[in-house]
Tab-separated table of N, CA and C in Angstrom:
chain	number	residue	atom	x	y	z
A	220	MET	N	82.916	247.380	210.001
A	220	MET	CA	83.705	249.004	210.995
A	220	MET	C	84.819	248.988	210.590
A	221	LYS	N	86.037	247.973	210.461
A	221	LYS	CA	87.251	249.045	210.615
A	221	LYS	C	87.379	249.082	209.212
A	222	ASP	N	86.663	248.624	207.993
A	222	ASP	CA	86.677	249.197	206.339
A	222	ASP	C	86.410	251.052	207.131
A	223	ASP	N	84.704	250.839	207.161
A	223	ASP	CA	84.110	252.200	207.051
A	223	ASP	C	85.788	252.944	208.244
A	224	HIS	N	86.275	252.567	209.567
A	224	HIS	CA	87.084	254.102	209.606
A	224	HIS	C	88.245	254.373	208.778
A	225	LEU	N	89.280	252.962	207.785
A	225	LEU	CA	89.635	253.387	206.696
A	225	LEU	C	89.599	254.214	205.629
A	226	GLU	N	87.912	253.676	205.557
A	226	GLU	CA	87.991	254.760	204.654
A	226	GLU	C	87.619	255.856	204.802
A	227	SER	N	87.332	257.102	206.300
A	227	SER	CA	87.233	257.696	206.549
A	227	SER	C	88.479	258.700	206.760
A	228	ARG	N	89.153	257.567	206.509
A	228	ARG	CA	91.073	258.159	206.601
A	228	ARG	C	91.858	258.643	205.552
A	229	GLU	N	91.313	257.792	204.348
A	229	GLU	CA	92.060	258.630	202.407
A	229	GLU	C	91.452	259.631	202.759
A	230	PRO	N	90.578	259.996	202.133
A	230	PRO	CA	90.563	261.153	202.320
A	230	PRO	C	91.591	262.579	202.481
A	231	ALA	N	91.131	262.089	204.140
A	231	ALA	CA	92.282	263.394	205.009
A	231	ALA	C	94.116	263.992	204.443
A	232	PHE	N	94.282	262.241	204.948
A	232	PHE	CA	95.583	261.612	204.066
A	232	PHE	C	95.596	262.397	202.648
A	233	PHE	N	95.354	262.002	201.466
A	233	PHE	CA	94.610	262.228	200.788
A	233	PHE	C	94.978	264.026	200.372
A	234	HIS	N	93.619	264.620	200.895
A	234	HIS	CA	93.816	265.836	201.102
A	234	HIS	C	95.074	266.701	201.748
A	235	TRP	N	95.769	266.030	203.154
A	235	TRP	CA	96.626	266.491	203.846
A	235	TRP	C	97.760	266.578	202.169
A	236	MET	N	97.811	265.678	201.611
A	236	MET	CA	99.517	264.861	200.992
A	236	MET	C	98.732	266.295	199.769
A	237	PHE	N	97.703	266.948	199.098
A	237	PHE	CA	97.372	267.317	198.377
A	237	PHE	C	97.700	268.518	198.448
A	238	ASN	N	97.605	268.995	199.917
A	238	ASN	CA	97.914	270.450	200.310
A	238	ASN	C	99.982	270.264	200.565
A	239	VAL	N	100.100	269.694	200.913
A	239	VAL	CA	102.065	269.238	201.482
A	239	VAL	C	102.731	269.965	199.546
A	240	ILE	N	102.019	268.784	198.893
A	240	ILE	CA	102.492	268.928	197.817
A	240	ILE	C	101.705	270.428	196.754
A	241	VAL	N	100.929	270.741	197.203
A	241	VAL	CA	100.102	272.197	196.356
A	241	VAL	C	101.633	272.697	197.301
A	242	ASN	N	101.450	273.634	198.462
A	242	ASN	CA	101.856	274.787	198.886
A	242	ASN	C	104.115	274.414	198.841
A	243	TRP	N	104.328	272.854	199.181
A	243	TRP	CA	106.070	272.960	198.432
A	243	TRP	C	106.107	273.675	196.886
A	244	THR	N	105.165	272.983	196.069
A	244	THR	CA	106.024	273.234	194.818
A	244	THR	C	105.628	274.790	194.502
A	245	TYR	N	104.496	275.464	195.652
A	245	TYR	CA	104.038	276.694	195.535
A	245	TYR	C	105.819	277.867	196.246
A	246	ILE	N	105.643	277.570	197.002
A	246	ILE	CA	107.411	278.252	197.540
A	246	ILE	C	108.344	278.251	196.535
A	247	PHE	N	108.517	276.632	195.826
A	247	PHE	CA	109.756	276.956	195.022
A	247	PHE	C	109.581	277.516	193.489
A	248	VAL	N	108.448	277.580	193.027
A	248	VAL	CA	107.975	278.242	191.358
A	248	VAL	C	108.316	279.323	191.858
A	249	SER	N	107.641	279.656	193.298
A	249	SER	CA	107.484	281.344	193.831
A	249	SER	C	109.700	281.700	194.045
A	250	PHE	N	110.926	281.322	194.606
A	250	PHE	CA	111.704	280.789	195.289
A	250	PHE	C	112.534	281.084	193.815
A	251	SER	N	111.748	279.855	192.536
A	251	SER	CA	112.430	279.570	191.253
A	251	SER	C	112.067	281.013	191.100
A	252	SER	N	110.881	281.847	190.394
A	252	SER	CA	111.344	283.020	190.432
A	252	SER	C	111.647	284.374	190.286
A	253	VAL	N	111.573	284.763	192.021
A	253	VAL	CA	112.733	285.594	191.914
A	253	VAL	C	114.712	285.388	191.636
A	254	VAL	N	114.819	284.459	192.247
A	254	VAL	CA	115.769	283.826	191.641
A	254	VAL	C	116.053	284.389	190.187
A	255	TYR	N	115.764	283.794	189.111
A	255	TYR	CA	115.571	284.566	187.968
A	255	TYR	C	115.318	285.659	187.377
A	256	VAL	N	114.378	286.132	188.182
A	256	VAL	CA	113.883	287.676	188.535
A	256	VAL	C	115.617	288.663	188.194
A	257	PHE	N	116.052	287.904	189.582
A	257	PHE	CA	117.690	288.423	189.947
A	257	PHE	C	118.366	287.892	188.989
A	258	ASN	N	118.814	287.167	188.089
A	258	ASN	CA	119.792	286.741	187.123
A	258	ASN	C	119.592	287.229	186.103
A	259	LEU	N	118.099	288.069	186.235
A	259	LEU	CA	117.930	288.386	184.230
A	259	LEU	C	118.820	289.758	185.042
A	260	ALA	N	117.742	290.913	185.809
A	260	ALA	CA	118.694	292.430	186.484
A	260	ALA	C	120.717	292.294	185.868
A	261	VAL	N	120.750	291.156	186.874
A	261	VAL	CA	122.048	291.067	186.838
A	261	VAL	C	122.587	291.146	185.256
A	262	ALA	N	122.176	289.978	184.247
A	262	ALA	CA	123.167	289.444	183.136
A	262	ALA	C	122.657	290.624	182.787
A	263	ASN	N	121.983	291.936	181.952
A	263	ASN	CA	121.572	292.304	181.675
A	263	ASN	C	120.759	293.950	181.748
A	264	GLN	N	121.512	293.916	183.069
A	264	GLN	CA	122.899	294.803	183.317
A	264	GLN	C	121.001	295.544	183.217
A	265	PHE	N	120.140	295.576	183.577
A	265	PHE	CA	118.377	296.379	183.939
A	265	PHE	C	119.188	297.295	184.783
A	266	SER	N	118.480	298.585	184.666
A	266	SER	CA	117.921	299.703	185.449
A	266	SER	C	117.713	299.408	186.421
A	267	LEU	N	118.285	300.105	188.167
A	267	LEU	CA	116.568	299.244	189.733
A	267	LEU	C	115.237	299.446	188.957
A	268	THR	N	114.998	301.233	188.321
A	268	THR	CA	113.762	301.677	188.242
A	268	THR	C	113.039	300.007	187.298
A	269	TYR	N	114.012	299.567	186.383
A	269	TYR	CA	112.796	298.278	185.788
A	269	TYR	C	112.612	296.978	186.781
A	270	THR	N	114.111	296.554	187.006
A	270	THR	CA	114.363	295.897	188.361
A	270	THR	C	113.217	296.029	189.472
A	271	SER	N	113.279	297.524	189.556
A	271	SER	CA	111.550	297.393	191.203
A	271	SER	C	110.760	297.165	189.943
A	272	LEU	N	110.679	297.819	189.502
A	272	LEU	CA	108.632	297.725	188.985
A	272	LEU	C	108.865	295.577	187.833
A	273	LEU	N	109.326	294.917	188.159
A	273	LEU	CA	109.475	293.791	187.808
A	273	LEU	C	109.094	292.850	189.756
A	274	LEU	N	109.863	293.185	189.899
A	274	LEU	CA	109.842	292.595	191.524
A	274	LEU	C	108.049	293.232	193.145
A	275	VAL	N	108.208	294.527	191.275
A	275	VAL	CA	106.487	294.781	192.857
A	275	VAL	C	105.266	293.859	191.839
A	276	THR	N	105.702	294.014	190.114
A	276	THR	CA	104.836	293.380	189.596
A	276	THR	C	104.371	292.115	190.138
A	277	PHE	N	105.519	290.693	190.212
A	277	PHE	CA	105.919	289.658	190.984
A	277	PHE	C	104.777	289.258	192.328
A	278	ILE	N	105.534	290.223	192.904
A	278	ILE	CA	104.921	290.007	194.856
A	278	ILE	C	103.993	291.018	194.764
A	279	LEU	N	102.634	291.284	193.934
A	279	LEU	CA	101.750	291.766	193.555
A	279	LEU	C	100.953	290.732	192.934
A	280	ALA	N	101.355	289.938	192.110
A	280	ALA	CA	100.706	288.595	191.200
A	280	ALA	C	101.204	287.772	192.221
A	281	TRP	N	102.145	287.691	193.835
A	281	TRP	CA	102.585	285.963	194.250
A	281	TRP	C	101.261	286.165	195.508
A	282	PHE	N	100.824	288.093	195.815
A	282	PHE	CA	99.622	287.997	197.139
A	282	PHE	C	98.205	287.788	196.378
A	283	PHE	N	97.706	288.542	194.903
A	283	PHE	CA	97.200	288.051	194.005
A	283	PHE	C	96.656	286.235	194.503
A	284	VAL	N	97.244	286.160	193.497
A	284	VAL	CA	97.339	284.736	193.033
A	284	VAL	C	98.006	283.557	193.796
A	285	GLY	N	98.334	283.692	194.490
A	285	GLY	CA	99.001	282.785	195.678
A	285	GLY	C	98.180	282.314	196.569
A	286	SER	N	97.427	283.278	197.011
A	286	SER	CA	97.311	283.068	198.339
A	286	SER	C	96.690	281.193	199.062
A	287	ARG	N	96.704	280.946	200.040
A	287	ARG	CA	96.368	279.480	199.659
A	287	ARG	C	95.268	279.542	199.883
A	288	GLN	N	93.669	280.130	200.368
A	288	GLN	CA	92.174	279.923	200.056
A	288	GLN	C	91.698	279.990	198.267
A	289	HIS	N	92.997	281.126	198.071
A	289	HIS	CA	92.199	281.028	196.460
A	289	HIS	C	92.556	280.010	195.725
A	290	ALA	N	94.308	279.957	195.694
A	290	ALA	CA	94.792	278.186	194.924
A	290	ALA	C	93.812	276.964	195.787
A	291	LEU	N	93.549	277.025	196.387
A	291	LEU	CA	92.113	275.664	196.967
A	291	LEU	C	91.334	275.488	195.870
A	292	SER	N	90.623	277.281	196.412
A	292	SER	CA	89.542	277.543	195.893
A	292	SER	C	89.458	277.110	194.462
A	293	LEU	N	90.410	277.840	193.719
A	293	LEU	CA	89.930	277.737	192.444
A	293	LEU	C	90.577	276.401	191.964
A	294	LEU	N	91.604	275.400	193.512
A	294	LEU	CA	90.365	273.488	192.435
A	294	LEU	C	89.903	272.583	192.455
A	295	GLY	N	88.796	273.610	193.591
A	295	GLY	CA	87.630	272.917	194.084
A	295	GLY	C	88.028	272.391	195.563
A	296	HIS	N	88.302	272.481	196.407
A	296	HIS	CA	88.543	271.901	197.810
A	296	HIS	C	88.410	273.055	198.840
A	297	ASP	N	87.604	272.659	200.122
A	297	ASP	CA	86.810	274.125	200.507
A	297	ASP	C	88.223	274.207	201.858
A	298	GLY	N	88.762	273.780	202.001
A	298	GLY	CA	90.126	273.549	203.426
A	298	GLY	C	91.394	275.041	203.149
């Protein structure tokens, strides 16, 4: 009985850990990308139009690829 209970808890724990790792990695990569784009714009003194275009492209990609359900479904998780 105890073994069955333990086995049923383990997948849930690993699924939770997976979600935490994916979410924090995604937040870190997103934040780093925004900082990188701004640093690139400042360092190279890009025009405001070009910087805006980069940011709009990044935000659209962020919403498209970054939706949590979409990312998890690509990796085979229903959650």
